[in-house]
Short mmCIF file of C-alpha atoms in Angstrom, two decimals:
data_model
loop_
_atom_site.label_atom_id
_atom_site.label_comp_id
_atom_site.label_asym_id
_atom_site.label_seq_id
_atom_site.Cartn_x
_atom_site.Cartn_y
_atom_site.Cartn_z
CA MET C 1 -10.65 68.82 -7.73
CA PHE C 2 -14.41 68.51 -7.23
CA THR C 3 -14.63 66.29 -10.28
CA LEU C 4 -11.92 64.01 -8.92
CA LEU C 5 -13.76 63.66 -5.63
CA CYS C 6 -17.00 62.89 -7.46
CA ASN C 7 -15.31 60.27 -9.60
CA SER C 8 -13.67 58.73 -6.49
CA PHE C 9 -17.04 58.68 -4.71
CA ASN C 10 -18.78 57.12 -7.67
CA TYR C 11 -16.08 54.52 -8.03
CA LYS C 12 -16.32 53.51 -4.33
CA TYR C 13 -20.13 53.44 -4.55
CA ALA C 14 -20.08 51.29 -7.63
CA LEU C 15 -17.51 48.92 -6.04
CA ARG C 16 -19.74 48.61 -2.95
CA ILE C 17 -22.73 47.80 -5.12
CA ARG C 18 -20.76 45.12 -6.94
CA LEU C 19 -19.64 43.58 -3.61
CA LEU C 20 -23.21 43.55 -2.29
CA ALA C 21 -24.44 41.93 -5.50
CA LEU C 22 -21.70 39.29 -5.32
CA LEU C 23 -22.52 38.50 -1.68
CA PHE C 24 -26.24 38.20 -2.56
CA PHE C 25 -25.42 35.84 -5.44
CA VAL C 26 -23.22 33.63 -3.26
CA HIS C 27 -25.87 33.51 -0.55
CA SER C 28 -28.56 32.57 -3.08
CA VAL C 29 -26.43 29.75 -4.49
CA ALA C 30 -25.65 28.39 -1.01
CA THR C 31 -29.30 28.45 -0.04
CA ALA C 32 -30.31 26.62 -3.22
CA CYS C 33 -27.75 23.91 -2.56
CA THR C 34 -28.97 23.24 0.97
CA THR C 35 -32.62 23.02 -0.14
CA GLU C 36 -31.93 20.78 -3.12
CA GLN C 37 -34.04 17.60 -3.14
CA PRO C 38 -32.25 14.35 -2.28
CA HIS C 39 -30.94 12.29 -5.16
CA GLU C 40 -33.53 10.00 -6.63
CA ASP C 41 -31.52 6.87 -5.74
CA ASN C 42 -31.47 7.82 -2.08
CA ALA C 43 -35.09 8.99 -1.94
CA SER C 44 -36.69 5.92 -3.50
CA PRO C 45 -37.85 3.31 -0.97
CA VAL C 46 -36.05 -0.03 -0.82
CA SER C 47 -38.10 -2.69 -2.55
CA ARG C 48 -38.16 -6.22 -1.12
CA GLU C 49 -39.19 -9.43 -2.77
CA PRO C 50 -42.27 -10.90 -1.09
CA ILE C 51 -41.53 -13.98 1.03
CA ASP C 52 -43.58 -17.05 0.36
CA THR C 53 -44.17 -18.32 3.87
CA THR C 54 -45.98 -21.39 2.60
CA SER C 55 -42.65 -22.71 1.35
CA VAL C 56 -41.15 -22.59 4.84
CA ARG C 57 -42.09 -25.79 6.58
CA ALA C 58 -41.31 -26.76 10.14
CA PRO C 59 -39.52 -30.09 10.38
CA ARG C 60 -41.98 -32.89 10.69
CA ARG C 61 -41.93 -34.44 14.11
CA ALA C 62 -41.68 -38.15 14.50
CA SER C 63 -44.92 -39.80 15.57
CA ALA C 64 -45.15 -40.68 19.28
CA THR C 65 -47.29 -43.74 18.50
CA ILE C 66 -46.77 -46.87 16.42
CA GLU C 67 -49.24 -48.14 13.85
CA PHE C 68 -51.15 -51.22 14.93
CA LEU C 69 -49.19 -53.70 12.78
CA GLY C 70 -45.93 -51.93 13.51
CA ASN C 71 -46.28 -53.26 17.04
CA PRO C 72 -49.62 -54.91 17.99
CA PHE C 73 -48.58 -55.06 21.66
CA ILE C 74 -47.31 -51.57 22.54
CA ALA C 75 -48.47 -48.29 20.97
CA SER C 76 -45.91 -45.89 22.50
CA VAL C 77 -42.62 -45.43 20.62
CA THR C 78 -40.79 -44.69 23.87
CA GLN C 79 -42.19 -47.69 25.75
CA SER C 80 -41.58 -50.06 22.83
CA ASN C 81 -37.81 -49.48 23.22
CA SER C 82 -37.83 -50.88 26.74
CA LEU C 83 -37.87 -54.60 27.58
CA SER C 84 -39.65 -53.87 30.85
CA ALA C 85 -42.69 -52.65 28.89
CA TYR C 86 -43.09 -56.15 27.45
CA PHE C 87 -42.43 -57.79 30.81
CA ASP C 88 -45.24 -55.71 32.37
CA LYS C 89 -47.74 -57.05 29.85
CA ILE C 90 -47.05 -60.71 30.55
CA GLN C 91 -49.29 -62.19 33.26
CA ASP C 92 -47.19 -65.29 33.73
CA ASP C 93 -43.69 -66.41 34.64
CA PHE C 94 -41.18 -65.69 31.90
CA SER C 95 -37.50 -65.99 31.04
CA VAL C 96 -35.28 -63.96 28.71
CA ASP C 97 -32.44 -65.08 26.45
CA ALA C 98 -30.00 -62.60 24.88
CA ASP C 99 -28.04 -63.70 21.83
CA ALA C 100 -25.37 -61.66 20.05
CA ILE C 101 -25.69 -61.61 16.25
CA GLU C 102 -23.78 -60.02 13.42
CA ASN C 103 -25.33 -56.87 11.95
CA ARG C 104 -26.75 -57.78 8.56
CA HIS C 105 -25.44 -54.59 6.94
CA ARG C 106 -22.15 -54.11 8.84
CA PRO C 107 -20.35 -57.29 9.89
CA ASP C 108 -18.09 -55.33 12.23
CA ILE C 109 -21.07 -54.43 14.46
CA THR C 110 -22.71 -56.85 16.87
CA ASP C 111 -26.43 -56.56 17.62
CA THR C 112 -28.63 -58.47 20.06
CA ILE C 113 -31.69 -60.70 19.79
CA TYR C 114 -33.85 -60.92 22.93
CA THR C 115 -36.25 -63.88 23.21
CA ILE C 116 -38.89 -63.82 25.93
CA HIS C 117 -40.44 -67.22 26.81
CA PHE C 118 -43.62 -67.51 28.86
CA GLY C 119 -45.45 -70.83 28.98
CA ASN C 120 -45.60 -72.17 25.42
CA SER C 121 -45.53 -68.63 23.98
CA MET C 122 -42.60 -66.45 22.93
CA MET C 123 -41.66 -62.98 21.66
CA GLU C 124 -38.50 -62.15 19.74
CA LEU C 125 -37.08 -58.62 19.64
CA TYR C 126 -34.15 -57.28 17.66
CA ALA C 127 -31.90 -54.63 19.22
CA PRO C 128 -29.60 -52.87 16.73
CA THR C 129 -26.57 -51.45 18.53
CA GLN C 130 -26.37 -48.27 16.46
CA SER C 131 -30.00 -47.13 16.71
CA GLY C 132 -30.67 -48.15 20.32
CA LYS C 133 -34.15 -49.29 19.30
CA LEU C 134 -35.96 -52.48 20.25
CA LEU C 135 -37.87 -53.96 17.32
CA LEU C 136 -40.49 -56.69 17.60
CA GLN C 137 -39.95 -59.16 14.78
CA VAL C 138 -41.77 -62.36 15.87
CA ALA C 139 -44.41 -63.25 18.46
CA ASP C 140 -46.09 -66.61 18.88
CA ILE C 141 -48.91 -66.37 21.45
CA ARG C 142 -50.61 -69.65 22.45
CA ASN C 143 -52.32 -68.65 25.71
CA SER C 144 -54.17 -65.71 27.26
CA SER C 145 -51.32 -64.58 29.51
CA ILE C 146 -50.70 -61.57 27.27
CA THR C 147 -53.17 -59.23 25.55
CA LEU C 148 -52.59 -57.30 22.36
CA ARG C 149 -53.69 -53.73 21.69
CA ASN C 150 -57.46 -53.20 21.40
CA ASN C 151 -57.91 -56.15 23.78
CA LEU C 152 -57.15 -58.73 21.07
CA ARG C 153 -56.29 -62.05 22.77
CA VAL C 154 -56.35 -65.79 22.61
CA GLY C 155 -59.83 -67.04 23.54
CA MET C 156 -61.85 -64.16 21.99
CA THR C 157 -64.61 -65.01 19.54
CA GLN C 158 -64.19 -64.78 15.79
CA GLN C 159 -67.02 -62.25 15.54
CA GLU C 160 -65.42 -60.00 18.15
CA LEU C 161 -62.06 -60.28 16.41
CA THR C 162 -63.33 -59.32 12.95
CA GLY C 163 -65.25 -56.36 14.38
CA ARG C 164 -62.15 -54.92 16.03
CA LEU C 165 -59.88 -55.57 13.07
CA LYS C 166 -62.21 -53.65 10.75
CA ALA C 167 -61.54 -50.54 12.84
CA GLN C 168 -57.82 -50.77 11.94
CA ASN C 169 -56.12 -49.68 8.74
CA VAL C 170 -55.26 -53.23 7.62
CA ASN C 171 -56.04 -55.73 4.91
CA ILE C 172 -58.17 -58.62 6.19
CA GLN C 173 -58.27 -62.11 4.73
CA GLN C 174 -60.50 -64.82 6.18
CA SER C 175 -60.62 -68.56 5.85
CA PRO C 176 -62.35 -71.24 7.95
CA ASP C 177 -59.27 -71.82 10.10
CA LYS C 178 -57.65 -68.35 10.34
CA ILE C 179 -57.93 -64.60 9.86
CA VAL C 180 -54.93 -62.66 8.55
CA ALA C 181 -54.40 -58.93 9.04
CA SER C 182 -51.64 -57.46 6.85
CA THR C 183 -50.29 -54.06 5.85
CA LYS C 184 -51.90 -52.20 2.96
CA ASP C 185 -48.62 -50.64 1.91
CA GLY C 186 -45.06 -50.30 3.08
CA ALA C 187 -43.14 -53.10 4.77
CA PRO C 188 -44.85 -56.54 4.60
CA ILE C 189 -46.17 -57.32 8.09
CA SER C 190 -48.71 -59.99 8.94
CA LEU C 191 -50.71 -60.92 12.07
CA TYR C 192 -52.32 -64.37 11.97
CA PHE C 193 -55.27 -65.35 14.17
CA PHE C 194 -55.82 -69.12 14.12
CA LEU C 195 -59.33 -70.25 14.88
CA LYS C 196 -60.74 -73.28 16.65
CA ASN C 197 -64.42 -73.78 17.44
CA GLY C 198 -65.15 -70.16 16.53
CA LYS C 199 -62.51 -68.73 18.89
CA VAL C 200 -58.92 -67.56 18.57
CA SER C 201 -56.56 -70.39 19.61
CA ARG C 202 -53.23 -68.88 18.55
CA ILE C 203 -51.80 -65.52 17.43
CA LEU C 204 -48.69 -65.34 15.25
CA TYR C 205 -46.98 -62.05 14.44
CA GLU C 206 -44.39 -61.70 11.68
CA GLY C 207 -42.88 -58.26 11.61
CA TYR C 208 -40.37 -56.65 9.28
CA VAL C 209 -36.91 -55.63 10.40
CA ASP C 210 -34.33 -54.36 7.94
#
């Protein structure tokens, strides 16, 4: 009887030891799982390709001014698209003719040619319907009732004229009876200054309109 009780006690003790050992093992495994390091793919920082900011360019803005030979009368792009800007420069009585013409590229579109007459001088401007611009294509100035940019005018001396033209980005050709300023590159544009007795007697502008 005593032996049976001892065996029963030993068996229960051994079973309790096994249960404690099992619980300790399970706890150890659970703790190890929660402290495991993150997977390498998740732990590594995200790499980004460097951005070359020099390749990102802001859109180039259109110039607010016109080159001298682009329009020798008016420098502002905005003002050059208004007939009144030309009227304001004429110190004389003037009249305006408006003629409808066929667009040279699209026959179904009608454009307009404005011709301003003042004295024995004239200016001709082309107004394409689609663009809304006003483009100077011809000017024949025979008196001092209008002044060009940089105070170029009929009646100025040849010496004064050449000095002011040299400050512009133009080709200059001289002969005894005239001085011609023309574009160095791009569209062919010419500005003729006819001379008489060492002074400018007439100014002829031939622009380029496509």
